[in-house]
mmCIF file of C-alpha atoms and ligand atoms in Angstrom:
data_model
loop_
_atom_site.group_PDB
_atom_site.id
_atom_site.type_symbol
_atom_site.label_atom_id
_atom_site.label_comp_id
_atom_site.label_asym_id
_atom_site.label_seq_id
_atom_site.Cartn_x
_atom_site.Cartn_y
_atom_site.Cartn_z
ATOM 1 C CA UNK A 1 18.841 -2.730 -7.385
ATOM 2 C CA UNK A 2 22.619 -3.629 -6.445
ATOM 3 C CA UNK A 3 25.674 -1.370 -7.017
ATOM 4 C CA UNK A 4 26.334 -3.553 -10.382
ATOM 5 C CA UNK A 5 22.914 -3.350 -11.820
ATOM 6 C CA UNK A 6 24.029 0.409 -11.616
ATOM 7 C CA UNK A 7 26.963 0.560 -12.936
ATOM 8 C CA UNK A 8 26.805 -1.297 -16.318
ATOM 9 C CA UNK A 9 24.673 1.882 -17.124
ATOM 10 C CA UNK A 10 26.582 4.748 -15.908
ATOM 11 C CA UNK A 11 28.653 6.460 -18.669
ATOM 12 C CA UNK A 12 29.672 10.080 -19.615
ATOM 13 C CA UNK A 13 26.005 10.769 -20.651
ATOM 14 C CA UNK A 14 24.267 9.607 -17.434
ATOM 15 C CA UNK A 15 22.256 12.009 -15.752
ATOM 16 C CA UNK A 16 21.732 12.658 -11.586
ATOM 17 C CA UNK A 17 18.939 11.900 -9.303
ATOM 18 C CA UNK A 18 18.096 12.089 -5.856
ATOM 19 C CA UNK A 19 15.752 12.464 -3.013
ATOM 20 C CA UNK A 20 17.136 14.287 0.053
ATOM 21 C CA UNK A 21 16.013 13.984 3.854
ATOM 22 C CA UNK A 22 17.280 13.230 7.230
ATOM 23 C CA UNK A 23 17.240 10.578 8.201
ATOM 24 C CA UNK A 24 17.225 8.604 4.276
ATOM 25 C CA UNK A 25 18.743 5.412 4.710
ATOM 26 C CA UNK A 26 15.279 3.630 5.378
ATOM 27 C CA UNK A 27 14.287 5.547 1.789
ATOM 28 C CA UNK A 28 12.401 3.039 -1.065
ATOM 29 C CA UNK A 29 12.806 5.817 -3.629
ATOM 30 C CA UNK A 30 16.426 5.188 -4.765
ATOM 31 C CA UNK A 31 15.231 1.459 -5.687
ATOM 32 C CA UNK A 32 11.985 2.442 -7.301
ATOM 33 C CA UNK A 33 13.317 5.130 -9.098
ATOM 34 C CA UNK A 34 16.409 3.288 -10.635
ATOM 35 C CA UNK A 35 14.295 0.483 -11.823
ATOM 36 C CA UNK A 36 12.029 3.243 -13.452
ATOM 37 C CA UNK A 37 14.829 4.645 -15.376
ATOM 38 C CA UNK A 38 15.957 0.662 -16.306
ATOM 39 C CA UNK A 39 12.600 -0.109 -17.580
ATOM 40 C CA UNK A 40 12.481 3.151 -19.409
ATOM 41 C CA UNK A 41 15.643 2.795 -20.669
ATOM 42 C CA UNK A 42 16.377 6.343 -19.791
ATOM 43 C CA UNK A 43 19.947 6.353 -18.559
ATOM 44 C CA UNK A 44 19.855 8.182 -15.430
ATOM 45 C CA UNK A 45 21.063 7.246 -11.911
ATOM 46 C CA UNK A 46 18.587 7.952 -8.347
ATOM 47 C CA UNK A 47 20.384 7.791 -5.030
ATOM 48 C CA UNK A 48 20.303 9.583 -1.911
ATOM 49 C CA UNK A 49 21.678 11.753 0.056
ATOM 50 C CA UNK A 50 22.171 12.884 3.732
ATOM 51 C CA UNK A 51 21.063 16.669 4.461
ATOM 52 C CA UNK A 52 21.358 17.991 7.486
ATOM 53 C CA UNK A 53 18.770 21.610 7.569
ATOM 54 C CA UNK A 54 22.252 23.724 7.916
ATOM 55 C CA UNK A 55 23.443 22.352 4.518
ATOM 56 C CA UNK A 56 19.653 23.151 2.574
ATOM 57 C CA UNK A 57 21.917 26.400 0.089
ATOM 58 C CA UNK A 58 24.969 24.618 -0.286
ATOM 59 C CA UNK A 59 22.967 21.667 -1.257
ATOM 60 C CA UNK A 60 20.900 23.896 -3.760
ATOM 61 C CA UNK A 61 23.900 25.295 -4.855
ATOM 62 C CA UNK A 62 25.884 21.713 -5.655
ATOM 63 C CA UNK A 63 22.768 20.680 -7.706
ATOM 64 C CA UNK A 64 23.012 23.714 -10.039
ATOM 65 C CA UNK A 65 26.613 23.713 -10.175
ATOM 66 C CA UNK A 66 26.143 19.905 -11.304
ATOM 67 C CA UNK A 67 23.422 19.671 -13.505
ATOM 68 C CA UNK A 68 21.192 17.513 -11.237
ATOM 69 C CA UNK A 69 18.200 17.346 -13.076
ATOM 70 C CA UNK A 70 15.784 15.729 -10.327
ATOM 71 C CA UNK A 71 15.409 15.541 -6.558
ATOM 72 C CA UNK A 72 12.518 14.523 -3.910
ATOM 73 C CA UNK A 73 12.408 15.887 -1.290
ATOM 74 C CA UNK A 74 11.478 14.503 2.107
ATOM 75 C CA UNK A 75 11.195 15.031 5.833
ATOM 76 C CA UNK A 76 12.698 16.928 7.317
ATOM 77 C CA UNK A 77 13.098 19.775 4.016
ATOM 78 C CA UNK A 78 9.877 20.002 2.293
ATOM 79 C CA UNK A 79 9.487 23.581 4.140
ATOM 80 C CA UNK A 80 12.790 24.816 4.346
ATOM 81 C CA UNK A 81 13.569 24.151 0.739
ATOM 82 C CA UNK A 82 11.617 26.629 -0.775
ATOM 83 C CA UNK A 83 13.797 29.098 0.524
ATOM 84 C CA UNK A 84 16.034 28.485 -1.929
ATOM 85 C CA UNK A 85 14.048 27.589 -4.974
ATOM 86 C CA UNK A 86 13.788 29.800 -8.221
ATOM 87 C CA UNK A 87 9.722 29.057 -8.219
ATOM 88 C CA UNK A 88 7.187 27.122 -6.989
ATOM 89 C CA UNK A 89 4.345 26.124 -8.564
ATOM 90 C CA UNK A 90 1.023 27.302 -7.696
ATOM 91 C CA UNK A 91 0.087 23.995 -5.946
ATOM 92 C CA UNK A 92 3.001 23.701 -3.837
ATOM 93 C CA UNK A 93 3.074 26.805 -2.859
ATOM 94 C CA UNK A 94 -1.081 26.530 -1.909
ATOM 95 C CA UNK A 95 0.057 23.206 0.316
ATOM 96 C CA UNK A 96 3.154 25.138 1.392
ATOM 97 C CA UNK A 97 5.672 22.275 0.894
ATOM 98 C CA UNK A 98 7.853 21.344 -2.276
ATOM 99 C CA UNK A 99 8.642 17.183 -2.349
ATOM 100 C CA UNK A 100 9.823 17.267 -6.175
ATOM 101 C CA UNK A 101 12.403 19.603 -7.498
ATOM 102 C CA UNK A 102 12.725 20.082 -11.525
ATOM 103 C CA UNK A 103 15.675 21.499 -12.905
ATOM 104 C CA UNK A 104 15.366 23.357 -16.077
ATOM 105 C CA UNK A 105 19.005 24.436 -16.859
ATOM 106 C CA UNK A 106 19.726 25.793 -13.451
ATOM 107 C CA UNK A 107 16.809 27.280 -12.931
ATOM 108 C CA UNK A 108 14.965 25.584 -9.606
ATOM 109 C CA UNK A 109 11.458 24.875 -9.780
ATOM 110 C CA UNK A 110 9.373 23.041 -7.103
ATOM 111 C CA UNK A 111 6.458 21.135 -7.387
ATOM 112 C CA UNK A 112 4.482 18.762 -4.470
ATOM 113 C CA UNK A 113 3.237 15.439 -6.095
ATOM 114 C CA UNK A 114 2.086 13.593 -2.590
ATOM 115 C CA UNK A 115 -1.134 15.072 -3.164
ATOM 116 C CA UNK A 116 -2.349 14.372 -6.683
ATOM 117 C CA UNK A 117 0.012 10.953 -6.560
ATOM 118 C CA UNK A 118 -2.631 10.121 -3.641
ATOM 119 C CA UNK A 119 -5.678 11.103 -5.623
ATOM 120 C CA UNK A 120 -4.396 8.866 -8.657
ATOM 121 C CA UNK A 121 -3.682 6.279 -6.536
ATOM 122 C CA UNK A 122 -7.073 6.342 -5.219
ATOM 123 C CA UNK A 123 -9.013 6.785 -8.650
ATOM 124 C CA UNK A 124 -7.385 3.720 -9.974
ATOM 125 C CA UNK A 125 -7.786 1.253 -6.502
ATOM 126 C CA UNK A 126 -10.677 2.222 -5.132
ATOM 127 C CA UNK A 127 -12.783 4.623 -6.641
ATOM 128 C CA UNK A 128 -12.520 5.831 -9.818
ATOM 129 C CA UNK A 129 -15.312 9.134 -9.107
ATOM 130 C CA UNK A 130 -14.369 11.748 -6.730
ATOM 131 C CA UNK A 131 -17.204 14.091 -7.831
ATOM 132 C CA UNK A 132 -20.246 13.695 -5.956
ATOM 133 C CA UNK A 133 -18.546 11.939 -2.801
ATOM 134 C CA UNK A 134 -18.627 13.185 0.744
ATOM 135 C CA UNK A 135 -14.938 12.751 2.075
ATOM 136 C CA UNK A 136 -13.742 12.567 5.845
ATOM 137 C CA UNK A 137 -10.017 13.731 5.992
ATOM 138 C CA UNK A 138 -8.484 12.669 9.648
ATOM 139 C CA UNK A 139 -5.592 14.993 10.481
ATOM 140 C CA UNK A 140 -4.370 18.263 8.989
ATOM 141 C CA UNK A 141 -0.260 17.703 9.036
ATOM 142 C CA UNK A 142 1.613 17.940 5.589
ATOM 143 C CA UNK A 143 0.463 15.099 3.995
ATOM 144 C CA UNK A 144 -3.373 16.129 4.949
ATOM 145 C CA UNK A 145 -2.620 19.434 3.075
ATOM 146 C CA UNK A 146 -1.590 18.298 -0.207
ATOM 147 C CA UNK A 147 -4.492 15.587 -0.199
ATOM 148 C CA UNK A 148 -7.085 18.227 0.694
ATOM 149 C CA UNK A 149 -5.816 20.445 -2.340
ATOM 150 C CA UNK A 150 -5.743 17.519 -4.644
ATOM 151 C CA UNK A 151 -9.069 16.178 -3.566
ATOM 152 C CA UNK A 152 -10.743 19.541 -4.179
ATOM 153 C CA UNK A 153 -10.044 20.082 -7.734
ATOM 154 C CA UNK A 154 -12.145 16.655 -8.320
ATOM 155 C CA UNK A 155 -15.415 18.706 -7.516
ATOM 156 C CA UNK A 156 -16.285 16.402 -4.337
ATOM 157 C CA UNK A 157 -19.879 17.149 -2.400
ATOM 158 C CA UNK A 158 -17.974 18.142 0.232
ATOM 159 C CA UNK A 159 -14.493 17.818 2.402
ATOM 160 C CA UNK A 160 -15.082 17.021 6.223
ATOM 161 C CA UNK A 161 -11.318 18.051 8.015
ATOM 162 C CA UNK A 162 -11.050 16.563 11.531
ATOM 163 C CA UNK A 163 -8.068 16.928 13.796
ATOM 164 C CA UNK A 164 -6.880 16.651 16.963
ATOM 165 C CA UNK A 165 -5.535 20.364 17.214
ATOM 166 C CA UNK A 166 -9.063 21.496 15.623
ATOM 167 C CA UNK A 167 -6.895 24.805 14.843
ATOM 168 C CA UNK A 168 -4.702 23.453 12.247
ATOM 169 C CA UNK A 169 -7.825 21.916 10.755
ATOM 170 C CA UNK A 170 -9.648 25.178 10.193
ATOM 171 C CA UNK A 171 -6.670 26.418 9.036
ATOM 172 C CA UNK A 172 -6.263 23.421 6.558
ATOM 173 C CA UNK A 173 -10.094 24.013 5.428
ATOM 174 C CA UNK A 174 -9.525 27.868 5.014
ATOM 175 C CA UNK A 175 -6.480 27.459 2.882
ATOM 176 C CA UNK A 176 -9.139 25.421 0.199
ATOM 177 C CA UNK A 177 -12.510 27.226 0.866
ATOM 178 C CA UNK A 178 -12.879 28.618 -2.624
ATOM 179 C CA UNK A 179 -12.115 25.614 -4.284
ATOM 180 C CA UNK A 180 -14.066 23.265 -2.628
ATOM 181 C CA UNK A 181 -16.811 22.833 0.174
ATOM 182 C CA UNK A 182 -15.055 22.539 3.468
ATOM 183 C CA UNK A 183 -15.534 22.078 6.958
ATOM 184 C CA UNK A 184 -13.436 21.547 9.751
ATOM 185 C CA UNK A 185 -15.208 19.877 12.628
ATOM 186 C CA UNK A 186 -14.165 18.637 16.202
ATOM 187 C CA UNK A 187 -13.217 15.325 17.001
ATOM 188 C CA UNK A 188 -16.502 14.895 18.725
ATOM 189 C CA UNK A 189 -18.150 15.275 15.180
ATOM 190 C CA UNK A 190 -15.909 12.451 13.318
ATOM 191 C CA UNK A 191 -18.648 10.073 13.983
ATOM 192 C CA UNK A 192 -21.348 11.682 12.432
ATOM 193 C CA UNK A 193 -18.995 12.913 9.680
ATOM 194 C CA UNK A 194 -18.115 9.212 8.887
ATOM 195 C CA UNK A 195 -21.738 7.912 9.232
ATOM 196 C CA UNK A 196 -22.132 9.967 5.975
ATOM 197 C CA UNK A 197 -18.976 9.565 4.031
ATOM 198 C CA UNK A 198 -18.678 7.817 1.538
ATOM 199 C CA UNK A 199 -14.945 8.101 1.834
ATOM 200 C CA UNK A 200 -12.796 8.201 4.722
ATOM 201 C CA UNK A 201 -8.951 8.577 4.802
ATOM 202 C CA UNK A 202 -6.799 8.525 7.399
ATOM 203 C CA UNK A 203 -3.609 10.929 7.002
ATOM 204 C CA UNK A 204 -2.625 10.665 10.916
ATOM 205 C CA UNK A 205 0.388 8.482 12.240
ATOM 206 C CA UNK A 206 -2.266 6.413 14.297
ATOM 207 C CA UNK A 207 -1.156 3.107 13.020
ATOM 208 C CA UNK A 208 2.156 2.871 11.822
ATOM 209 C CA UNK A 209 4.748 0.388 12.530
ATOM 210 C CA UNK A 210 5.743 0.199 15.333
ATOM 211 C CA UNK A 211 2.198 1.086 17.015
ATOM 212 C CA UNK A 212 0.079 -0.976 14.702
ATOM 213 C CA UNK A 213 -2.556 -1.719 17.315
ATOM 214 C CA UNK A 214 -3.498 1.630 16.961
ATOM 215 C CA UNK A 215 -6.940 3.119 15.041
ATOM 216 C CA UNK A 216 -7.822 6.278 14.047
ATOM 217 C CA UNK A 217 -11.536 6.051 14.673
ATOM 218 C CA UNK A 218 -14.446 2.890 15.286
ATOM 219 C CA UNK A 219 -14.761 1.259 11.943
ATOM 220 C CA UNK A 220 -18.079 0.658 13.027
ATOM 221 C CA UNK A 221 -19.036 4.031 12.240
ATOM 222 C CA UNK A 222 -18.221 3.113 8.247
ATOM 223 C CA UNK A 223 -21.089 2.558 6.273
ATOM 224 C CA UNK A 224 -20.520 -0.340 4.469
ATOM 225 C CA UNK A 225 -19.159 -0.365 0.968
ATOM 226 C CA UNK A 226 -17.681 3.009 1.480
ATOM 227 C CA UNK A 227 -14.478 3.221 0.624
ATOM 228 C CA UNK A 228 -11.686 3.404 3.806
ATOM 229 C CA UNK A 229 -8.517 4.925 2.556
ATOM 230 C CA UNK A 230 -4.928 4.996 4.679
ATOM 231 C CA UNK A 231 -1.632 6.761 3.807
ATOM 232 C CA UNK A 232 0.225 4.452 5.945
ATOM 233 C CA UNK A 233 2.207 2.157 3.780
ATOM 234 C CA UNK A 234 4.478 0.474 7.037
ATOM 235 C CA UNK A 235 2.187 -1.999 7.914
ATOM 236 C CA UNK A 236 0.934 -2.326 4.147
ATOM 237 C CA UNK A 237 -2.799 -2.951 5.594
ATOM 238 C CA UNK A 238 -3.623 -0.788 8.949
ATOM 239 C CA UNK A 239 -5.666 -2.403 11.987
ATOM 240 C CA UNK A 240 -7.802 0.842 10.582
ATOM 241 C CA UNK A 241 -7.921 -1.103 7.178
ATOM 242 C CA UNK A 242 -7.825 -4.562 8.564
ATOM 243 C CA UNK A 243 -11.287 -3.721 10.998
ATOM 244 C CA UNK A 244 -13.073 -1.761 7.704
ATOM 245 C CA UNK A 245 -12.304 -4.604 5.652
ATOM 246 C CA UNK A 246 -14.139 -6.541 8.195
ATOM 247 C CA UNK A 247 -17.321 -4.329 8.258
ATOM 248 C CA UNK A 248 -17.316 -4.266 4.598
ATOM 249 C CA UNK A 249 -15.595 -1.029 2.898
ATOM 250 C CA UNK A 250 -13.328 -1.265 -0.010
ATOM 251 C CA UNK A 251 -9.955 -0.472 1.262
ATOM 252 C CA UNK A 252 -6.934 1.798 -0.033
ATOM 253 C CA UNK A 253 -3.663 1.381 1.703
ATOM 254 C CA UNK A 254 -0.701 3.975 1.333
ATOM 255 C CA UNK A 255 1.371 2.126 -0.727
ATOM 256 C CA UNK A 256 -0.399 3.661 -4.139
ATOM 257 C CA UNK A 257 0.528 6.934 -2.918
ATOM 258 C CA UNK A 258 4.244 6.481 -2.211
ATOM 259 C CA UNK A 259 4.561 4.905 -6.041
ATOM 260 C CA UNK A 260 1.941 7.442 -7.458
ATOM 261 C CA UNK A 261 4.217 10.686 -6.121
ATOM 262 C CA UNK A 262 6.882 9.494 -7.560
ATOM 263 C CA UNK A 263 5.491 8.650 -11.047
ATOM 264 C CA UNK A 264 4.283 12.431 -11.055
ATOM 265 C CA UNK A 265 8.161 13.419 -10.548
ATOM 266 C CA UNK A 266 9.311 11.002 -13.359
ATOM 267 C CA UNK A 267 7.080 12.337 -15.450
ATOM 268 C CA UNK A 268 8.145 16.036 -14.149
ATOM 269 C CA UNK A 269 11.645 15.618 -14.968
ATOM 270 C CA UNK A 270 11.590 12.916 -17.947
ATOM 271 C CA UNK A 271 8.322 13.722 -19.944
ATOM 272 C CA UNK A 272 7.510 9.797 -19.968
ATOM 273 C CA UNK A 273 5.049 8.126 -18.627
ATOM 274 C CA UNK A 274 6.385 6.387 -15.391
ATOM 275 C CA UNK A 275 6.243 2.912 -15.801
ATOM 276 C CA UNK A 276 3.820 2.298 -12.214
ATOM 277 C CA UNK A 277 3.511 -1.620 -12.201
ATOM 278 C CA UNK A 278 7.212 -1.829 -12.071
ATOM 279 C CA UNK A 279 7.959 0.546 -9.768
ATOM 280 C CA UNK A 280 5.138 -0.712 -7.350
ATOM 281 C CA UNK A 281 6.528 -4.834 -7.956
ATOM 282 C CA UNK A 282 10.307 -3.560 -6.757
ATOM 283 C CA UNK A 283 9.059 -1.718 -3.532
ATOM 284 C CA UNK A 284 6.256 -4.007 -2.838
ATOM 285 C CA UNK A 285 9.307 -6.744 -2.715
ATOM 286 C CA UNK A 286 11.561 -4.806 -1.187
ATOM 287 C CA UNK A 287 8.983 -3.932 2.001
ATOM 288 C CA UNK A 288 7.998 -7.638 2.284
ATOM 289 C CA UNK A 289 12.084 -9.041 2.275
HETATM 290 P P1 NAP B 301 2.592 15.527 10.184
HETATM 291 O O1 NAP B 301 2.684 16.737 9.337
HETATM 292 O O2 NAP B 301 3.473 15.385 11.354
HETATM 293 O O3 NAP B 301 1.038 15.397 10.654
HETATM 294 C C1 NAP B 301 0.649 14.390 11.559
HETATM 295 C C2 NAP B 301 -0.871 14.396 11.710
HETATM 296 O O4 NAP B 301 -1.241 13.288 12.539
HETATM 297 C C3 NAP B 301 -1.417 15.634 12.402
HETATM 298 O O5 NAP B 301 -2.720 15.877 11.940
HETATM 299 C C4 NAP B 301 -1.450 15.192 13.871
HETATM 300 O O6 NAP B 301 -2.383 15.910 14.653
HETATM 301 C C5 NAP B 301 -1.897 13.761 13.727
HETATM 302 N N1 NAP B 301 -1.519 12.887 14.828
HETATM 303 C C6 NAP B 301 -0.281 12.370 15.074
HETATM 304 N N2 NAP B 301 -0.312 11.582 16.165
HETATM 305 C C7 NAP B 301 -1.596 11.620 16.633
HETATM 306 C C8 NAP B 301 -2.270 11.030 17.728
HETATM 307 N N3 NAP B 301 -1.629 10.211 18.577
HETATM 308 N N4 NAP B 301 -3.600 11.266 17.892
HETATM 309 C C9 NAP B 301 -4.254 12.068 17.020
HETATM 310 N N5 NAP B 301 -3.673 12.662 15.967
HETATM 311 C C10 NAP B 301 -2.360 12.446 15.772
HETATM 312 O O7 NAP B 301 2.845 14.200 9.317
HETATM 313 P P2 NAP B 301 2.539 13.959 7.751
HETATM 314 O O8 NAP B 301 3.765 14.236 6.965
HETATM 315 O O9 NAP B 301 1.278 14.676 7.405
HETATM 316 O O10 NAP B 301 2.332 12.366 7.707
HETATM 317 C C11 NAP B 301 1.164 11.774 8.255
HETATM 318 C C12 NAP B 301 1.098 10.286 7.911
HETATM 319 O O11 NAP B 301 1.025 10.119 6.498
HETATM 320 C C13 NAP B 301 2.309 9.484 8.375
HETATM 321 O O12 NAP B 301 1.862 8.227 8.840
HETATM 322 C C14 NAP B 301 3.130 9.294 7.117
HETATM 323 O O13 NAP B 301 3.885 8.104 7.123
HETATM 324 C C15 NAP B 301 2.012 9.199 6.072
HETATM 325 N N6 NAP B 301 2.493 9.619 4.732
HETATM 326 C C16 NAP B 301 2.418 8.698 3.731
HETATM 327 C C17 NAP B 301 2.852 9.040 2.467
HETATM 328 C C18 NAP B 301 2.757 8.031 1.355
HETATM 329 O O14 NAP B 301 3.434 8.226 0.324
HETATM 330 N N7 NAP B 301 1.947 7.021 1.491
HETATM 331 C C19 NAP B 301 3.357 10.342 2.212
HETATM 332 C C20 NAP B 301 3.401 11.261 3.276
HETATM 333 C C21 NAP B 301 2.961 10.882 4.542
HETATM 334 P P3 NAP B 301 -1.986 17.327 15.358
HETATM 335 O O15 NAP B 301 -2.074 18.378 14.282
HETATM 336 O O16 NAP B 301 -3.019 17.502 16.403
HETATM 337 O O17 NAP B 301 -0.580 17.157 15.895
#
């Protein structure tokens, strides 16, 4: 969206938007968002800003003072920020990182949408019935944790957590034990694991731009037709996703999640339904120019 597009809509009545990080200037939210609120019609403005961690109250502070009624949240804050929230929702606060911030007339409340945006990106791509499925989750960082929280409320056979600090992956797998069967194995166990999954998703960096050589596992230990799912969006198909395709798994690229998280904070902070094909055409075209 250019600076015009932008400003034949701002007027007295316009409200603020934002996602905050450091760095942001590589961000595809501000263009995806403000062509949400275009095709919407909502008039409301998305752009973003430069945080550094020592700025996190003052920041909190300007978007009361304001009347900033939406922000995402991304690296480096997602932690820090719920220091100076008013709530968190029981989700977020399970994962132990906020990404979407509502405000409700000053009040602060934060929410994480990375990991049900990922499991609604996955229902509607690649396979529409969690329940029943053995996953494979590959990693245990941030993004691992809201996954693993969203995946268990979809009443899955089981969750296999591997990692390459095993301790952050039994840690990961306690957090979720009584909503879900959960394991956290070695690295030495992935193969088995992925012999048996019928899902297998790779929330590691192995991968991304600019080491795209790079694979999580052997696709070879895929059985065939299951589905091989990867959050990395930068390259929009992995070598992971490029070598499963090849050995005949459905694939899920990251891409779905990015769009998916933010259609859950739309809908947070406009009560509309976010309008997804839109949003996915601008920052589908804006990754490939
Ligand atoms: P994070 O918290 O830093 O976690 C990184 C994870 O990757 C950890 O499990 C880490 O293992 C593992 N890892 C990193 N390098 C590795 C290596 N060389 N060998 C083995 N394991 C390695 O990061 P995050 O926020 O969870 O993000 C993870 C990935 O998801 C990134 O690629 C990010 O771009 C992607 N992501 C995508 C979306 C989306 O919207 N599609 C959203 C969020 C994140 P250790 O615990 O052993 O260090």
């Amino acid at each position: 969206m250019t600076i015009v597009e932008a400003g034949n809509r701002i007027d007295s009545n316009t409200i603020l938007y934002g996602v905050i990080g450091n760095p942001i200037r590589h961000s595809k939210s501000p263009i995806m968002m403000n062509r949400a609120f275009r095709e919407t019609g909502i008039n409301g403005v998305y752009t973003a800003f430069h945080i550094t961690s020592d700025r996190i109250k003052d920041f909190a502070a300007g978007v009361r003072a304001m009347g900033i009624r939406g922000i995402n949240v991304t690296i480096p804050h997602k932690l820090d920020i719920m220091a100076v929230l008013d709530d968190i929702d029981a989700g977020a606060q399970a994962i132990g990182a906020v990404n979407t911030i509502v405000n409700d007339d000053g009040k602060l409340i934060g929410y994480n949408t990375d990991g049900i945006g990922y499991v609604r990106s996955l229902k509607e791509e690649a396979e529409p019935v969690l329940a029943g499925k053995r996953i494979v989750v590959i990693g245990a960082g941030g993004a691992a944790r809201g996954i693993v929280y969203a995946l268990s409320a979809e009443q899955p056979a089981r969750i296999t957590i591997a990692n390459r600090s095993l301790d952050r992956a039994k840690e990961l797998a306690n957090t979720f034990k009584d909503k879900a069967e959960i394991e956290a194995v070695a690295n030495e166990s992935l193969q088995d694991a992925c012999q048996q999954a019928d899902i297998v998703i790779n929330t590691t960096s192995i991968g991304m731009y600019p080491n795209m050589d790079a694979v999580p596992i052997d696709a070879q230990w895929l059985k065939p037709g299951a589905v091989a799912s990867d959050l990395i969006y930068n390259p929009l198909k992995t070598k992971f996703l490029q070598q499963a395709e090849q050995r005949g798994c459905r694939i899920h690229g990251g891409l779905g999640m990015f769009i998916n998280q933010g259609a859950f904070a739309f809908e947070y902070w406009t009560g509309r339904p976010a309008p997804v094909a839109a949003m996915r055409e601008t920052v589908l075209a804006a990754l490939q120019s």
